Short mmCIF file of C-alpha atoms in Angstrom, two decimals:
data_model
loop_
_atom_site.label_atom_id
_atom_site.label_comp_id
_atom_site.label_asym_id
_atom_site.label_seq_id
_atom_site.Cartn_x
_atom_site.Cartn_y
_atom_site.Cartn_z
CA UNK A 72 -9.09 65.10 -30.14
CA UNK A 73 -7.67 63.85 -26.83
CA UNK A 74 -9.37 63.13 -23.53
CA UNK A 75 -9.40 66.04 -21.08
CA UNK A 76 -7.98 63.80 -18.35
CA UNK A 77 -5.39 61.69 -20.20
CA UNK A 78 -3.67 61.27 -23.57
CA UNK A 79 -6.09 58.71 -25.01
CA UNK A 80 -8.33 59.67 -27.96
CA UNK A 81 -11.63 61.19 -26.88
CA UNK A 82 -14.49 58.99 -28.08
CA UNK A 83 -17.25 60.65 -26.03
CA UNK A 84 -18.16 64.29 -26.45
CA UNK A 85 -20.65 65.37 -23.81
CA UNK A 86 -22.32 68.77 -23.81
CA UNK A 87 -24.16 69.80 -20.66
CA UNK A 88 -26.66 72.61 -21.02
CA UNK A 89 -27.34 73.03 -17.31
CA UNK A 90 -24.89 75.81 -16.55
CA UNK A 91 -26.28 79.38 -16.60
CA UNK A 92 -23.01 80.60 -18.11
CA UNK A 93 -23.53 78.45 -21.20
CA UNK A 94 -22.91 74.91 -22.37
CA UNK A 95 -20.13 72.88 -20.80
CA UNK A 96 -18.37 70.60 -23.31
CA UNK A 97 -16.37 67.56 -22.20
CA UNK A 98 -14.18 65.33 -24.37
CA UNK A 99 -13.51 62.00 -22.68
CA UNK A 100 -11.99 58.63 -23.46
CA UNK A 101 -14.06 55.50 -22.82
CA UNK A 102 -12.53 54.92 -19.38
CA UNK A 103 -13.11 58.47 -18.12
CA UNK A 104 -16.59 58.54 -19.68
CA UNK A 105 -17.49 55.41 -17.72
CA UNK A 106 -16.22 57.02 -14.53
CA UNK A 107 -18.02 60.31 -15.24
CA UNK A 108 -21.29 58.63 -16.15
CA UNK A 109 -21.23 56.18 -13.24
CA UNK A 110 -21.15 58.96 -10.63
CA UNK A 111 -24.42 59.61 -8.84
CA UNK A 112 -25.65 62.89 -10.18
CA UNK A 113 -28.51 64.96 -8.91
CA UNK A 114 -28.72 67.06 -12.06
CA UNK A 115 -31.25 66.78 -14.89
CA UNK A 116 -28.58 65.10 -16.99
CA UNK A 117 -28.67 61.97 -14.85
CA UNK A 118 -31.20 60.32 -17.16
CA UNK A 119 -29.00 60.95 -20.18
CA UNK A 120 -25.95 59.76 -18.25
CA UNK A 121 -27.75 56.55 -17.28
CA UNK A 122 -28.65 55.93 -20.90
CA UNK A 123 -25.07 56.52 -22.08
CA UNK A 124 -23.74 54.29 -19.31
CA UNK A 125 -25.95 51.44 -20.52
CA UNK A 126 -24.60 51.93 -24.02
CA UNK A 127 -21.04 51.81 -22.71
CA UNK A 128 -21.72 48.52 -20.97
CA UNK A 129 -23.15 47.11 -24.18
CA UNK A 130 -20.26 48.51 -26.20
CA UNK A 131 -17.33 46.62 -27.59
CA UNK A 132 -13.99 46.13 -25.93
CA UNK A 133 -10.96 47.91 -27.33
CA UNK A 134 -9.69 44.65 -28.88
CA UNK A 135 -13.00 43.96 -30.63
CA UNK A 136 -13.14 47.54 -31.86
CA UNK A 137 -9.55 47.39 -33.18
CA UNK A 138 -10.39 44.17 -35.06
CA UNK A 139 -13.58 45.72 -36.44
CA UNK A 140 -11.70 48.84 -37.55
CA UNK A 141 -9.56 46.66 -39.85
CA UNK A 142 -12.59 45.38 -41.80
CA UNK A 143 -12.59 46.75 -45.33
CA UNK A 144 -15.17 46.94 -48.10
CA UNK A 145 -13.92 45.01 -51.15
CA UNK A 146 -15.74 47.39 -53.51
CA UNK A 147 -14.77 50.90 -52.36
CA UNK A 148 -11.97 50.07 -49.90
CA UNK A 149 -13.36 52.04 -46.94
CA UNK A 150 -12.52 50.61 -43.52
CA UNK A 151 -14.87 50.63 -40.57
CA UNK A 152 -12.40 52.96 -38.85
CA UNK A 153 -12.76 55.48 -41.68
CA UNK A 154 -16.56 55.18 -41.41
CA UNK A 155 -16.45 55.81 -37.65
CA UNK A 156 -14.33 58.93 -38.16
CA UNK A 157 -16.14 60.36 -41.17
CA UNK A 158 -19.64 59.19 -40.31
CA UNK A 159 -20.27 58.29 -43.96
CA UNK A 160 -20.05 55.05 -45.86
CA UNK A 161 -18.28 54.80 -49.20
CA UNK A 162 -20.74 52.79 -51.31
CA UNK A 163 -24.05 50.91 -51.03
CA UNK A 164 -22.22 47.59 -50.61
CA UNK A 165 -20.85 48.84 -47.26
CA UNK A 166 -24.27 48.19 -45.74
CA UNK A 167 -23.78 44.51 -46.59
CA UNK A 168 -20.14 44.31 -45.49
CA UNK A 169 -20.69 46.08 -42.15
CA UNK A 170 -24.30 44.92 -41.64
CA UNK A 171 -23.71 43.14 -38.33
CA UNK A 172 -22.14 46.26 -36.80
CA UNK A 173 -24.39 48.86 -38.45
CA UNK A 174 -27.71 47.31 -37.39
CA UNK A 175 -27.37 48.11 -33.66
CA UNK A 176 -26.26 51.63 -34.59
CA UNK A 177 -29.26 52.17 -36.89
CA UNK A 178 -31.68 50.73 -34.34
CA UNK A 179 -30.21 52.97 -31.65
CA UNK A 180 -30.47 56.10 -33.79
CA UNK A 181 -33.70 55.49 -35.72
CA UNK A 182 -35.45 52.83 -33.58
CA UNK A 183 -35.72 50.70 -36.74
CA UNK A 184 -33.65 49.01 -39.42
CA UNK A 185 -35.82 50.37 -42.22
CA UNK A 186 -36.48 53.90 -43.37
CA UNK A 187 -40.11 54.76 -42.66
CA UNK A 188 -40.10 58.41 -43.61
CA UNK A 189 -41.51 60.27 -46.56
CA UNK A 190 -40.36 59.89 -50.13
CA UNK A 191 -39.81 62.79 -52.52
CA UNK A 192 -43.01 63.92 -54.21
CA UNK A 193 -41.24 64.48 -57.51
CA UNK A 194 -41.63 61.72 -60.03
CA UNK A 195 -38.16 60.27 -59.51
CA UNK A 196 -37.96 56.53 -60.12
CA UNK A 197 -38.05 54.55 -56.93
CA UNK A 198 -34.99 52.64 -55.82
CA UNK A 199 -36.98 49.39 -55.91
CA UNK A 200 -37.98 50.00 -59.51
CA UNK A 201 -34.44 50.84 -60.56
CA UNK A 202 -33.12 47.72 -58.81
CA UNK A 203 -35.74 45.66 -60.66
CA UNK A 204 -34.69 47.21 -64.00
CA UNK A 205 -31.04 46.41 -63.33
CA UNK A 206 -31.92 42.83 -62.41
CA UNK A 207 -34.09 42.41 -65.51
CA UNK A 208 -31.32 43.74 -67.77
CA UNK A 209 -28.89 41.22 -66.27
CA UNK A 210 -31.40 38.41 -66.79
CA UNK A 211 -31.91 39.52 -70.38
CA UNK A 212 -28.15 39.49 -71.05
CA UNK A 213 -27.90 35.99 -69.54
CA UNK A 214 -30.81 34.78 -71.68
CA UNK A 215 -29.12 36.17 -74.81
CA UNK A 216 -25.82 34.48 -73.89
CA UNK A 217 -27.70 31.18 -73.49
CA UNK A 218 -29.41 31.88 -76.83
CA UNK A 219 -32.82 31.79 -75.16
CA UNK A 220 -34.23 34.55 -77.34
CA UNK A 221 -37.84 33.94 -76.44
CA UNK A 222 -37.12 34.54 -72.76
CA UNK A 223 -34.96 37.59 -73.65
CA UNK A 224 -37.84 39.13 -75.61
CA UNK A 225 -40.23 38.61 -72.67
CA UNK A 226 -37.76 40.35 -70.37
CA UNK A 227 -37.24 43.14 -72.93
CA UNK A 228 -41.00 43.74 -73.03
CA UNK A 229 -41.14 43.85 -69.24
CA UNK A 230 -38.29 46.40 -69.16
CA UNK A 231 -40.07 48.57 -71.74
CA UNK A 232 -43.30 48.51 -69.75
CA UNK A 233 -41.45 49.52 -66.57
CA UNK A 234 -39.62 52.31 -68.36
CA UNK A 235 -42.77 53.66 -69.95
CA UNK A 236 -44.37 53.96 -66.53
CA UNK A 237 -46.82 51.12 -66.73
CA UNK A 238 -46.88 49.34 -63.43
CA UNK A 239 -47.59 45.84 -64.65
CA UNK A 240 -46.75 43.99 -61.48
CA UNK A 241 -46.80 40.53 -63.02
CA UNK A 242 -43.52 39.13 -61.85
CA UNK A 243 -43.98 35.72 -63.42
CA UNK A 244 -41.06 36.27 -65.78
#
C-alpha cells in the first residue's frame, strides 16, 4: 500500500475514531507520519499521536532498516523483511536470530519479554519438559557413542520417569 501523499510505501496505518461519520483511515509513509504526528492537535487523539511520535524518534533509519531486512534465518530462510510483512516468524530459531530486534517490539507490545499468561488446562506436556526430554535424549546418544553405558542408563531412567509423569526434579544427572 502506498502513502496517501506520495509514492513511498505506507508503513503507518492510522485510524481515527473521532469523526461522527465513522472512522477515518490514513496510510502514511514514515516522513508524512512524522509530519502528521508532530502537528499540535487539540483532539483526543493527541495522546496517541504523542506516543507514536516518540516511537518514530526511537525508530531505525531507512538504511538500518534496509540492512536489517536482509538478515535471514539459517534454519528456515525467512528474512526480517518477510517477518515484518507477514507478522509471523518461520521457526523457533528466528527468536534467536532476530532477538536484538524482536525484544524492543515484544516489550512495546506486551510490556515484557516473557509470556506471563495462562497455560492450557489440558494435560499437554509443557514446553520446558519437552525441551528437557530432547536434551536428555541427546545426552544419552552422546554417552552411548562414548561407550559410557552407565551414564546412558541413568539418563534412560530419567527419561522414563519424565515420560511416565513422575516429576523427579533431581537434575544431578
